[in-house]
XYZ file of C-alpha atoms in Angstrom:
249
model
C 98.419 101.550 107.864
C 101.233 103.664 107.349
C 102.897 103.392 104.025
C 105.379 101.571 103.379
C 108.698 102.941 102.076
C 109.472 100.449 100.454
C 108.168 100.783 97.126
C 110.011 104.011 96.654
C 113.210 102.359 97.530
C 112.713 99.650 95.355
C 112.176 101.868 92.298
C 115.281 103.642 92.907
C 117.137 100.655 93.301
C 115.877 99.896 89.355
C 116.784 103.019 89.154
C 120.572 102.309 90.364
C 120.141 105.602 92.122
C 121.908 105.170 95.405
C 121.426 107.610 98.705
C 124.526 109.523 97.150
C 122.736 110.308 93.932
C 119.475 110.988 95.915
C 120.479 113.364 97.941
C 122.207 115.411 95.140
C 118.835 114.897 93.585
C 117.232 116.655 96.398
C 119.451 119.353 96.216
C 119.369 119.532 92.596
C 115.212 120.105 93.269
C 115.689 122.707 95.879
C 116.803 125.065 93.387
C 114.646 124.475 90.718
C 112.380 125.471 93.280
C 114.109 129.052 92.506
C 114.431 128.650 89.068
C 117.944 126.793 88.544
C 118.190 124.121 86.333
C 121.180 121.623 87.765
C 121.654 118.177 85.680
C 123.035 116.196 88.514
C 123.928 113.413 85.717
C 126.080 115.938 84.223
C 127.523 119.023 87.373
C 129.063 116.786 89.454
C 129.070 117.740 93.747
C 131.876 120.455 93.232
C 129.348 122.253 90.579
C 126.580 121.389 92.594
C 128.068 123.298 95.699
C 128.625 126.038 93.474
C 125.173 126.666 92.028
C 123.940 126.477 95.430
C 126.496 129.145 96.421
C 125.364 131.252 93.558
C 121.649 130.715 93.896
C 121.588 130.824 97.837
C 119.320 133.844 98.971
C 117.025 133.897 96.027
C 113.639 133.562 96.814
C 111.060 130.681 95.842
C 109.433 130.967 93.075
C 105.574 131.985 92.684
C 102.934 133.738 90.890
C 104.388 137.171 91.092
C 108.134 136.212 90.192
C 107.320 133.828 87.549
C 105.317 133.206 84.154
C 105.760 129.526 84.362
C 101.892 127.649 84.889
C 100.844 126.624 88.376
C 100.600 122.847 87.491
C 104.043 123.076 86.214
C 104.742 125.123 89.744
C 103.035 122.080 91.932
C 104.740 119.377 89.748
C 108.081 120.559 90.638
C 107.330 120.756 93.876
C 105.885 117.256 94.256
C 108.912 116.038 92.653
C 111.244 117.632 95.549
C 108.923 115.970 97.866
C 109.240 112.266 96.316
C 112.896 112.966 96.307
C 113.087 113.874 100.266
C 110.938 110.947 100.644
C 113.640 108.556 98.757
C 116.221 109.960 100.682
C 114.114 109.626 103.843
C 113.909 105.691 102.633
C 117.755 105.071 101.301
C 119.247 107.534 104.149
C 121.603 110.352 103.863
C 125.149 109.252 102.750
C 127.870 109.272 105.664
C 131.086 109.591 103.065
C 129.938 111.256 99.861
C 131.840 113.618 97.456
C 129.243 116.601 98.463
C 130.643 116.542 101.740
C 134.088 117.957 100.850
C 135.732 120.968 102.585
C 133.820 123.272 100.136
C 130.573 122.598 102.080
C 131.727 124.983 104.330
C 131.801 127.498 101.792
C 128.070 126.869 101.077
C 126.933 126.722 104.498
C 128.761 130.141 105.388
C 127.007 131.857 101.826
C 123.625 130.361 103.373
C 124.136 131.430 107.034
C 125.043 135.191 105.386
C 122.203 135.408 103.517
C 119.721 133.749 105.822
C 119.140 130.659 103.547
C 117.417 128.130 105.790
C 116.494 126.067 103.433
C 119.273 125.186 101.610
C 121.751 125.492 104.891
C 119.074 123.238 106.462
C 119.734 120.222 103.930
C 123.321 120.984 104.024
C 123.346 120.469 107.186
C 121.669 117.371 107.186
C 125.361 115.917 105.537
C 127.293 117.173 108.657
C 125.239 116.384 111.579
C 125.703 113.962 113.948
C 122.137 113.756 115.293
C 119.668 110.687 114.897
C 116.708 110.675 113.132
C 117.539 112.165 109.876
C 114.838 110.261 108.220
C 112.053 111.639 110.199
C 113.832 115.452 109.312
C 113.553 114.371 105.435
C 110.154 113.456 105.457
C 109.239 117.087 107.363
C 111.448 118.010 104.453
C 108.737 116.458 102.226
C 105.690 117.405 103.904
C 107.249 120.880 103.331
C 107.189 120.068 99.335
C 103.661 118.751 99.518
C 102.209 121.329 101.117
C 103.617 123.934 98.896
C 102.410 121.784 95.898
C 99.115 121.558 97.357
C 98.837 125.564 97.759
C 99.700 125.944 94.505
C 97.187 124.120 93.210
C 94.554 123.864 96.251
C 92.131 121.751 94.090
C 94.574 119.087 93.192
C 93.596 116.127 96.117
C 96.307 114.172 95.091
C 98.546 116.585 96.448
C 96.819 117.192 99.651
C 96.587 112.658 99.989
C 100.641 113.088 99.782
C 100.806 115.661 102.580
C 98.639 113.261 104.936
C 100.626 110.258 103.599
C 103.852 111.359 104.757
C 102.255 112.966 108.139
C 101.536 109.563 108.345
C 104.697 108.114 108.057
C 106.217 110.297 110.916
C 103.850 109.330 113.382
C 104.738 107.046 116.077
C 101.199 105.631 117.098
C 99.318 104.651 114.050
C 95.604 104.614 116.188
C 95.523 108.425 116.123
C 95.284 111.093 113.574
C 97.896 113.902 114.085
C 97.185 117.392 114.647
C 98.953 118.578 111.337
C 96.661 116.284 109.348
C 93.602 118.868 109.867
C 94.833 121.136 106.927
C 95.425 118.396 104.289
C 91.758 117.077 105.629
C 90.219 120.364 105.464
C 90.823 120.578 102.099
C 89.933 117.347 101.629
C 86.767 117.751 102.928
C 86.024 120.724 100.510
C 87.009 119.054 97.760
C 85.005 115.907 98.505
C 81.771 118.057 99.080
C 82.213 119.886 95.627
C 82.014 116.634 94.406
C 79.137 115.897 96.088
C 80.673 112.610 98.135
C 78.627 112.755 101.315
C 80.332 109.290 102.443
C 83.959 110.960 101.738
C 83.082 113.695 103.542
C 81.590 112.214 106.925
C 84.831 109.691 106.735
C 86.834 112.736 106.733
C 85.271 114.722 109.080
C 85.991 112.391 111.387
C 89.184 112.135 110.973
C 89.699 115.640 111.225
C 87.609 115.997 114.570
C 90.484 113.638 116.104
C 93.111 115.412 114.651
C 91.612 118.437 116.996
C 92.465 116.217 119.788
C 95.622 115.316 119.350
C 98.575 117.836 120.318
C 101.340 119.189 117.745
C 104.216 117.288 117.247
C 107.646 118.351 118.578
C 110.719 118.627 116.740
C 112.957 116.289 118.125
C 116.503 118.477 117.641
C 117.496 121.971 116.769
C 118.001 120.908 113.163
C 114.704 119.234 112.980
C 113.028 122.314 114.037
C 114.995 124.318 111.736
C 113.533 122.472 109.000
C 109.784 122.398 110.127
C 110.607 126.185 110.336
C 111.861 126.624 106.634
C 109.802 124.176 104.675
C 106.740 123.460 106.892
C 105.919 126.737 108.517
C 105.783 128.825 105.475
C 102.969 127.291 103.951
C 100.580 126.614 106.945
C 97.880 128.539 108.372
C 97.158 129.857 111.636
C 94.085 128.628 111.958
C 92.436 125.384 110.121
C 88.930 125.122 109.223
C 86.262 122.959 111.421
C 84.417 120.252 108.999
C 81.151 122.005 108.668
C 83.251 125.195 107.479
C 84.794 123.564 104.866
C 81.283 122.150 103.723
C 80.262 125.690 103.878
C 83.108 127.505 101.742
C 82.784 124.447 98.963
C 79.232 125.632 98.476
């Protein structure tokens, strides 16, 4: 069954988060990926935009650019993915302090330095396109992929990738082609643990994923988000189930 978004939105309601706060938290979480901390409870929308303008163009943290431990970098990316999921559940705010005239300055800055990740997120606030929930799930997928690749031996990260992909599919009876990457890593992890039953179960799903067509972005913005958040963390080739087991050995 497709994972429900209700638990996420229920938790946020208990925290008294609304769609505006959730999306501001997502923008702040993207800044964290570049090593910039911003307190959404303290700063306000205008200061958040100022931080985006000053941060645009900075690369994502990685092993070569940061002394942070891998588990911490992976956790930061996973939290960003969960916030993106919450935004998909709560929706994009139609009217918010973030969508002021100064947003154009932020978008211009992002365009000038070719920062498609931040510009893609900001465009979600101003676009009239529908299916914003699916676009946010694409963003969440990218964050979970980044987290999983930072810590590839962590099954929890790959499972989150699978969950968010299942929420994007229109036909629950099929396994998406894009599920091949997380499935192949989960097969490798299960093989290392000697869990042959789990290997067989996941191998069947992996074979099914190869028979499915790749997803096609429904709009230019979704394509931009996919290229910026997902494509950089997807290899050109996904291993077969037997290759995964051989690698694990």
